[in-house]
């Protein structure tokens, strides 16, 4: 394994630890549920349902409040296959997310990013793309807005799914997703 793959592999244990800290602290009761949906530029659509667990960790830096949450999700992808019609792929994932809120956390706006893990029911193979693995990394960056006293939020996420060149071919797939979350 080359150095870049070893460095990437060394990130897996802390990411997995972060995923389990938030749910354990919340007694497995989710703090929010969400729906998200969107498209890739290669004629694939994604629809997702997920649950969110907030961690107790908060930290202020440069006027921003940083916080962490863990997400568990299930997605369905519909991809175009010009010879066969549509193909369906199903994905499950775990995602730790770092959020940054301006004004020491008082702003309704937030930026977020995370690197998680996902598993599809079969390798993603279309006439345009071919994944070599069912396990892949699930990377996000996003922008969102909270309203209704912080109980609801909308956001836009850019998602990249790939295996980080652990195995080839690794073309990756990118989605732009609109997200709605409801906190309880």
PDB file of C-alpha atoms in Angstrom:
ATOM      1  CA  UNK A   1       0.000   0.000   0.000  1.00  0.00           C
ATOM      2  CA  UNK A   2       1.485   3.396  -0.920  1.00  0.00           C
ATOM      3  CA  UNK A   3       1.865   6.280   1.577  1.00  0.00           C
ATOM      4  CA  UNK A   4      -1.263   8.185   0.510  1.00  0.00           C
ATOM      5  CA  UNK A   5      -3.428   5.072   0.892  1.00  0.00           C
ATOM      6  CA  UNK A   6      -1.846   4.351   4.298  1.00  0.00           C
ATOM      7  CA  UNK A   7      -2.553   7.924   5.453  1.00  0.00           C
ATOM      8  CA  UNK A   8      -6.133   7.628   4.230  1.00  0.00           C
ATOM      9  CA  UNK A   9      -6.560   4.240   5.912  1.00  0.00           C
ATOM     10  CA  UNK A  10      -5.266   5.720   9.183  1.00  0.00           C
ATOM     11  CA  UNK A  11      -8.278   8.085   9.210  1.00  0.00           C
ATOM     12  CA  UNK A  12     -10.768   5.227   9.363  1.00  0.00           C
ATOM     13  CA  UNK A  13     -10.506   4.403  13.131  1.00  0.00           C
ATOM     14  CA  UNK A  14     -11.074   8.018  14.326  1.00  0.00           C
ATOM     15  CA  UNK A  15     -13.959   8.457  11.870  1.00  0.00           C
ATOM     16  CA  UNK A  16     -15.615   5.273  13.097  1.00  0.00           C
ATOM     17  CA  UNK A  17     -15.067   6.337  16.704  1.00  0.00           C
ATOM     18  CA  UNK A  18     -16.760   9.689  15.978  1.00  0.00           C
ATOM     19  CA  UNK A  19     -19.739   7.905  14.479  1.00  0.00           C
ATOM     20  CA  UNK A  20     -20.325   5.899  17.629  1.00  0.00           C
ATOM     21  CA  UNK A  21     -19.688   8.672  20.176  1.00  0.00           C
ATOM     22  CA  UNK A  22     -22.735  10.739  19.181  1.00  0.00           C
ATOM     23  CA  UNK A  23     -25.288   7.880  19.198  1.00  0.00           C
ATOM     24  CA  UNK A  24     -23.964   6.453  22.467  1.00  0.00           C
ATOM     25  CA  UNK A  25     -24.212   9.861  24.150  1.00  0.00           C
ATOM     26  CA  UNK A  26     -27.818  10.232  22.991  1.00  0.00           C
ATOM     27  CA  UNK A  27     -28.977   6.793  24.221  1.00  0.00           C
ATOM     28  CA  UNK A  28     -29.626   5.886  20.570  1.00  0.00           C
ATOM     29  CA  UNK A  29     -32.571   8.317  20.363  1.00  0.00           C
ATOM     30  CA  UNK A  30     -31.985  10.435  17.198  1.00  0.00           C
ATOM     31  CA  UNK A  31     -31.981  14.211  17.586  1.00  0.00           C
ATOM     32  CA  UNK A  32     -33.232  14.732  14.022  1.00  0.00           C
ATOM     33  CA  UNK A  33     -34.430  12.953  10.906  1.00  0.00           C
ATOM     34  CA  UNK A  34     -33.814  14.105   7.354  1.00  0.00           C
ATOM     35  CA  UNK A  35     -34.775  13.619   3.726  1.00  0.00           C
ATOM     36  CA  UNK A  36     -32.529  14.546   0.856  1.00  0.00           C
ATOM     37  CA  UNK A  37     -32.631  14.118  -2.864  1.00  0.00           C
ATOM     38  CA  UNK A  38     -30.746  15.204  -5.934  1.00  0.00           C
ATOM     39  CA  UNK A  39     -28.911  14.322  -9.109  1.00  0.00           C
ATOM     40  CA  UNK A  40     -25.530  13.568 -10.588  1.00  0.00           C
ATOM     41  CA  UNK A  41     -24.382  14.954 -13.912  1.00  0.00           C
ATOM     42  CA  UNK A  42     -24.327  11.394 -15.280  1.00  0.00           C
ATOM     43  CA  UNK A  43     -28.100  10.862 -15.199  1.00  0.00           C
ATOM     44  CA  UNK A  44     -28.348   9.301 -11.727  1.00  0.00           C
ATOM     45  CA  UNK A  45     -30.821  10.391  -9.060  1.00  0.00           C
ATOM     46  CA  UNK A  46     -30.568   9.813  -5.314  1.00  0.00           C
ATOM     47  CA  UNK A  47     -33.224   9.808  -2.569  1.00  0.00           C
ATOM     48  CA  UNK A  48     -32.146   9.461   1.071  1.00  0.00           C
ATOM     49  CA  UNK A  49     -33.665   9.118   4.545  1.00  0.00           C
ATOM     50  CA  UNK A  50     -31.453   9.501   7.577  1.00  0.00           C
ATOM     51  CA  UNK A  51     -31.164  10.075  11.304  1.00  0.00           C
ATOM     52  CA  UNK A  52     -28.865  12.493  13.154  1.00  0.00           C
ATOM     53  CA  UNK A  53     -27.289  12.272  16.610  1.00  0.00           C
ATOM     54  CA  UNK A  54     -25.743  15.439  18.030  1.00  0.00           C
ATOM     55  CA  UNK A  55     -22.553  15.118  20.068  1.00  0.00           C
ATOM     56  CA  UNK A  56     -22.146  17.280  23.177  1.00  0.00           C
ATOM     57  CA  UNK A  57     -18.864  18.688  21.844  1.00  0.00           C
ATOM     58  CA  UNK A  58     -18.865  22.407  20.964  1.00  0.00           C
ATOM     59  CA  UNK A  59     -15.858  24.624  20.420  1.00  0.00           C
ATOM     60  CA  UNK A  60     -15.436  28.280  19.410  1.00  0.00           C
ATOM     61  CA  UNK A  61     -12.726  29.336  17.006  1.00  0.00           C
ATOM     62  CA  UNK A  62     -12.370  32.597  15.020  1.00  0.00           C
ATOM     63  CA  UNK A  63     -15.946  33.629  15.806  1.00  0.00           C
ATOM     64  CA  UNK A  64     -17.344  30.289  14.616  1.00  0.00           C
ATOM     65  CA  UNK A  65     -18.963  27.608  16.712  1.00  0.00           C
ATOM     66  CA  UNK A  66     -17.799  24.130  15.709  1.00  0.00           C
ATOM     67  CA  UNK A  67     -20.004  21.130  16.553  1.00  0.00           C
ATOM     68  CA  UNK A  68     -20.116  17.466  15.605  1.00  0.00           C
ATOM     69  CA  UNK A  69     -22.971  15.151  14.693  1.00  0.00           C
ATOM     70  CA  UNK A  70     -23.227  11.574  13.480  1.00  0.00           C
ATOM     71  CA  UNK A  71     -25.580  10.463  10.705  1.00  0.00           C
ATOM     72  CA  UNK A  72     -26.917   7.092   9.591  1.00  0.00           C
ATOM     73  CA  UNK A  73     -28.671   6.954   6.219  1.00  0.00           C
ATOM     74  CA  UNK A  74     -30.290   4.772   3.573  1.00  0.00           C
ATOM     75  CA  UNK A  75     -30.339   5.857  -0.071  1.00  0.00           C
ATOM     76  CA  UNK A  76     -31.813   4.619  -3.329  1.00  0.00           C
ATOM     77  CA  UNK A  77     -30.080   5.536  -6.587  1.00  0.00           C
ATOM     78  CA  UNK A  78     -31.755   5.354  -9.959  1.00  0.00           C
ATOM     79  CA  UNK A  79     -29.267   5.326 -12.810  1.00  0.00           C
ATOM     80  CA  UNK A  80     -29.903   5.503 -16.516  1.00  0.00           C
ATOM     81  CA  UNK A  81     -28.962   2.441 -18.512  1.00  0.00           C
ATOM     82  CA  UNK A  82     -29.736   3.340 -22.093  1.00  0.00           C
ATOM     83  CA  UNK A  83     -30.016  -0.293 -23.184  1.00  0.00           C
ATOM     84  CA  UNK A  84     -32.030  -1.615 -20.194  1.00  0.00           C
ATOM     85  CA  UNK A  85     -33.934   1.383 -18.877  1.00  0.00           C
ATOM     86  CA  UNK A  86     -33.323   2.304 -15.241  1.00  0.00           C
ATOM     87  CA  UNK A  87     -31.174   0.442 -12.741  1.00  0.00           C
ATOM     88  CA  UNK A  88     -31.611   0.686  -8.961  1.00  0.00           C
ATOM     89  CA  UNK A  89     -28.838   0.668  -6.363  1.00  0.00           C
ATOM     90  CA  UNK A  90     -29.309   0.811  -2.594  1.00  0.00           C
ATOM     91  CA  UNK A  91     -26.828   2.364  -0.200  1.00  0.00           C
ATOM     92  CA  UNK A  92     -26.398   2.446   3.608  1.00  0.00           C
ATOM     93  CA  UNK A  93     -23.942   4.780   5.275  1.00  0.00           C
ATOM     94  CA  UNK A  94     -22.403   6.267   8.390  1.00  0.00           C
ATOM     95  CA  UNK A  95     -21.231   9.870   8.352  1.00  0.00           C
ATOM     96  CA  UNK A  96     -19.571  12.054  11.012  1.00  0.00           C
ATOM     97  CA  UNK A  97     -20.209  15.738  10.235  1.00  0.00           C
ATOM     98  CA  UNK A  98     -18.361  18.834  11.442  1.00  0.00           C
ATOM     99  CA  UNK A  99     -20.537  21.971  11.453  1.00  0.00           C
ATOM    100  CA  UNK A 100     -19.399  25.568  11.635  1.00  0.00           C
ATOM    101  CA  UNK A 101     -21.831  28.353  12.579  1.00  0.00           C
ATOM    102  CA  UNK A 102     -20.879  32.058  12.389  1.00  0.00           C
ATOM    103  CA  UNK A 103     -21.498  34.548  15.230  1.00  0.00           C
ATOM    104  CA  UNK A 104     -20.372  32.064  17.911  1.00  0.00           C
ATOM    105  CA  UNK A 105     -23.238  29.761  16.902  1.00  0.00           C
ATOM    106  CA  UNK A 106     -26.019  32.379  16.931  1.00  0.00           C
ATOM    107  CA  UNK A 107     -26.325  32.549  13.130  1.00  0.00           C
ATOM    108  CA  UNK A 108     -28.988  30.435  11.417  1.00  0.00           C
ATOM    109  CA  UNK A 109     -26.445  29.701   8.628  1.00  0.00           C
ATOM    110  CA  UNK A 110     -23.955  26.848   8.807  1.00  0.00           C
ATOM    111  CA  UNK A 111     -21.209  25.179   6.775  1.00  0.00           C
ATOM    112  CA  UNK A 112     -20.622  21.458   7.113  1.00  0.00           C
ATOM    113  CA  UNK A 113     -18.267  18.757   5.955  1.00  0.00           C
ATOM    114  CA  UNK A 114     -17.639  15.108   6.628  1.00  0.00           C
ATOM    115  CA  UNK A 115     -16.052  11.883   5.462  1.00  0.00           C
ATOM    116  CA  UNK A 116     -17.992   8.692   6.093  1.00  0.00           C
ATOM    117  CA  UNK A 117     -18.376   5.156   4.863  1.00  0.00           C
ATOM    118  CA  UNK A 118     -21.070   3.639   2.671  1.00  0.00           C
ATOM    119  CA  UNK A 119     -22.054   0.263   1.297  1.00  0.00           C
ATOM    120  CA  UNK A 120     -24.136  -0.425  -1.821  1.00  0.00           C
ATOM    121  CA  UNK A 121     -26.065  -3.627  -2.434  1.00  0.00           C
ATOM    122  CA  UNK A 122     -23.956  -4.230  -5.549  1.00  0.00           C
ATOM    123  CA  UNK A 123     -21.161  -2.438  -7.386  1.00  0.00           C
ATOM    124  CA  UNK A 124     -22.411   0.677  -9.142  1.00  0.00           C
ATOM    125  CA  UNK A 125     -22.126  -0.191 -12.832  1.00  0.00           C
ATOM    126  CA  UNK A 126     -23.725   1.868 -15.591  1.00  0.00           C
ATOM    127  CA  UNK A 127     -22.804   2.417 -19.250  1.00  0.00           C
ATOM    128  CA  UNK A 128     -20.858   5.514 -18.101  1.00  0.00           C
ATOM    129  CA  UNK A 129     -19.326   4.435 -14.749  1.00  0.00           C
ATOM    130  CA  UNK A 130     -18.129   1.269 -13.075  1.00  0.00           C
ATOM    131  CA  UNK A 131     -17.220   1.021  -9.380  1.00  0.00           C
ATOM    132  CA  UNK A 132     -14.978  -1.865  -8.355  1.00  0.00           C
ATOM    133  CA  UNK A 133     -16.186  -1.971  -4.727  1.00  0.00           C
ATOM    134  CA  UNK A 134     -19.434  -1.977  -2.783  1.00  0.00           C
ATOM    135  CA  UNK A 135     -17.731  -0.245   0.173  1.00  0.00           C
ATOM    136  CA  UNK A 136     -16.887   3.393  -0.557  1.00  0.00           C
ATOM    137  CA  UNK A 137     -16.099   6.649   1.176  1.00  0.00           C
ATOM    138  CA  UNK A 138     -18.924   9.187   1.336  1.00  0.00           C
ATOM    139  CA  UNK A 139     -17.604  12.778   1.440  1.00  0.00           C
ATOM    140  CA  UNK A 140     -19.778  15.860   1.855  1.00  0.00           C
ATOM    141  CA  UNK A 141     -19.496  19.635   1.937  1.00  0.00           C
ATOM    142  CA  UNK A 142     -22.600  21.689   2.466  1.00  0.00           C
ATOM    143  CA  UNK A 143     -24.297  24.958   3.264  1.00  0.00           C
ATOM    144  CA  UNK A 144     -27.488  25.160   5.298  1.00  0.00           C
ATOM    145  CA  UNK A 145     -29.969  27.381   7.076  1.00  0.00           C
ATOM    146  CA  UNK A 146     -31.861  26.670  10.328  1.00  0.00           C
ATOM    147  CA  UNK A 147     -35.329  28.103  11.015  1.00  0.00           C
ATOM    148  CA  UNK A 148     -38.334  27.605  13.309  1.00  0.00           C
ATOM    149  CA  UNK A 149     -36.136  28.158  16.365  1.00  0.00           C
ATOM    150  CA  UNK A 150     -33.552  25.676  15.060  1.00  0.00           C
ATOM    151  CA  UNK A 151     -36.066  22.820  14.815  1.00  0.00           C
ATOM    152  CA  UNK A 152     -35.977  22.715  11.011  1.00  0.00           C
ATOM    153  CA  UNK A 153     -33.236  23.196   8.470  1.00  0.00           C
ATOM    154  CA  UNK A 154     -32.674  23.151   4.760  1.00  0.00           C
ATOM    155  CA  UNK A 155     -29.364  22.690   3.063  1.00  0.00           C
ATOM    156  CA  UNK A 156     -27.497  22.004  -0.110  1.00  0.00           C
ATOM    157  CA  UNK A 157     -24.835  19.292  -0.117  1.00  0.00           C
ATOM    158  CA  UNK A 158     -22.211  18.262  -2.610  1.00  0.00           C
ATOM    159  CA  UNK A 159     -21.464  14.541  -2.169  1.00  0.00           C
ATOM    160  CA  UNK A 160     -18.578  12.542  -3.629  1.00  0.00           C
ATOM    161  CA  UNK A 161     -18.637   8.739  -3.404  1.00  0.00           C
ATOM    162  CA  UNK A 162     -15.531   6.690  -4.248  1.00  0.00           C
ATOM    163  CA  UNK A 163     -13.126   4.140  -2.798  1.00  0.00           C
ATOM    164  CA  UNK A 164     -10.132   6.558  -2.752  1.00  0.00           C
ATOM    165  CA  UNK A 165      -8.270   4.407  -5.311  1.00  0.00           C
ATOM    166  CA  UNK A 166      -8.045   1.462  -2.941  1.00  0.00           C
ATOM    167  CA  UNK A 167      -9.161  -0.626  -5.916  1.00  0.00           C
ATOM    168  CA  UNK A 168      -9.582   0.222  -9.604  1.00  0.00           C
ATOM    169  CA  UNK A 169     -11.648   1.227 -11.467  1.00  0.00           C
ATOM    170  CA  UNK A 170     -12.621   4.108  -9.209  1.00  0.00           C
ATOM    171  CA  UNK A 171     -14.439   6.766 -11.256  1.00  0.00           C
ATOM    172  CA  UNK A 172     -16.448   8.066  -8.277  1.00  0.00           C
ATOM    173  CA  UNK A 173     -19.877   9.636  -8.477  1.00  0.00           C
ATOM    174  CA  UNK A 174     -20.869  13.158  -7.472  1.00  0.00           C
ATOM    175  CA  UNK A 175     -24.323  14.279  -6.402  1.00  0.00           C
ATOM    176  CA  UNK A 176     -25.810  17.666  -5.586  1.00  0.00           C
ATOM    177  CA  UNK A 177     -28.474  17.099  -2.936  1.00  0.00           C
ATOM    178  CA  UNK A 178     -31.174  19.258  -1.396  1.00  0.00           C
ATOM    179  CA  UNK A 179     -31.692  18.345   2.280  1.00  0.00           C
ATOM    180  CA  UNK A 180     -34.504  18.956   4.781  1.00  0.00           C
ATOM    181  CA  UNK A 181     -34.061  18.023   8.458  1.00  0.00           C
ATOM    182  CA  UNK A 182     -36.457  18.160  11.402  1.00  0.00           C
ATOM    183  CA  UNK A 183     -35.124  18.239  14.970  1.00  0.00           C
ATOM    184  CA  UNK A 184     -37.076  17.064  18.015  1.00  0.00           C
TER     185      UNK A 184
END
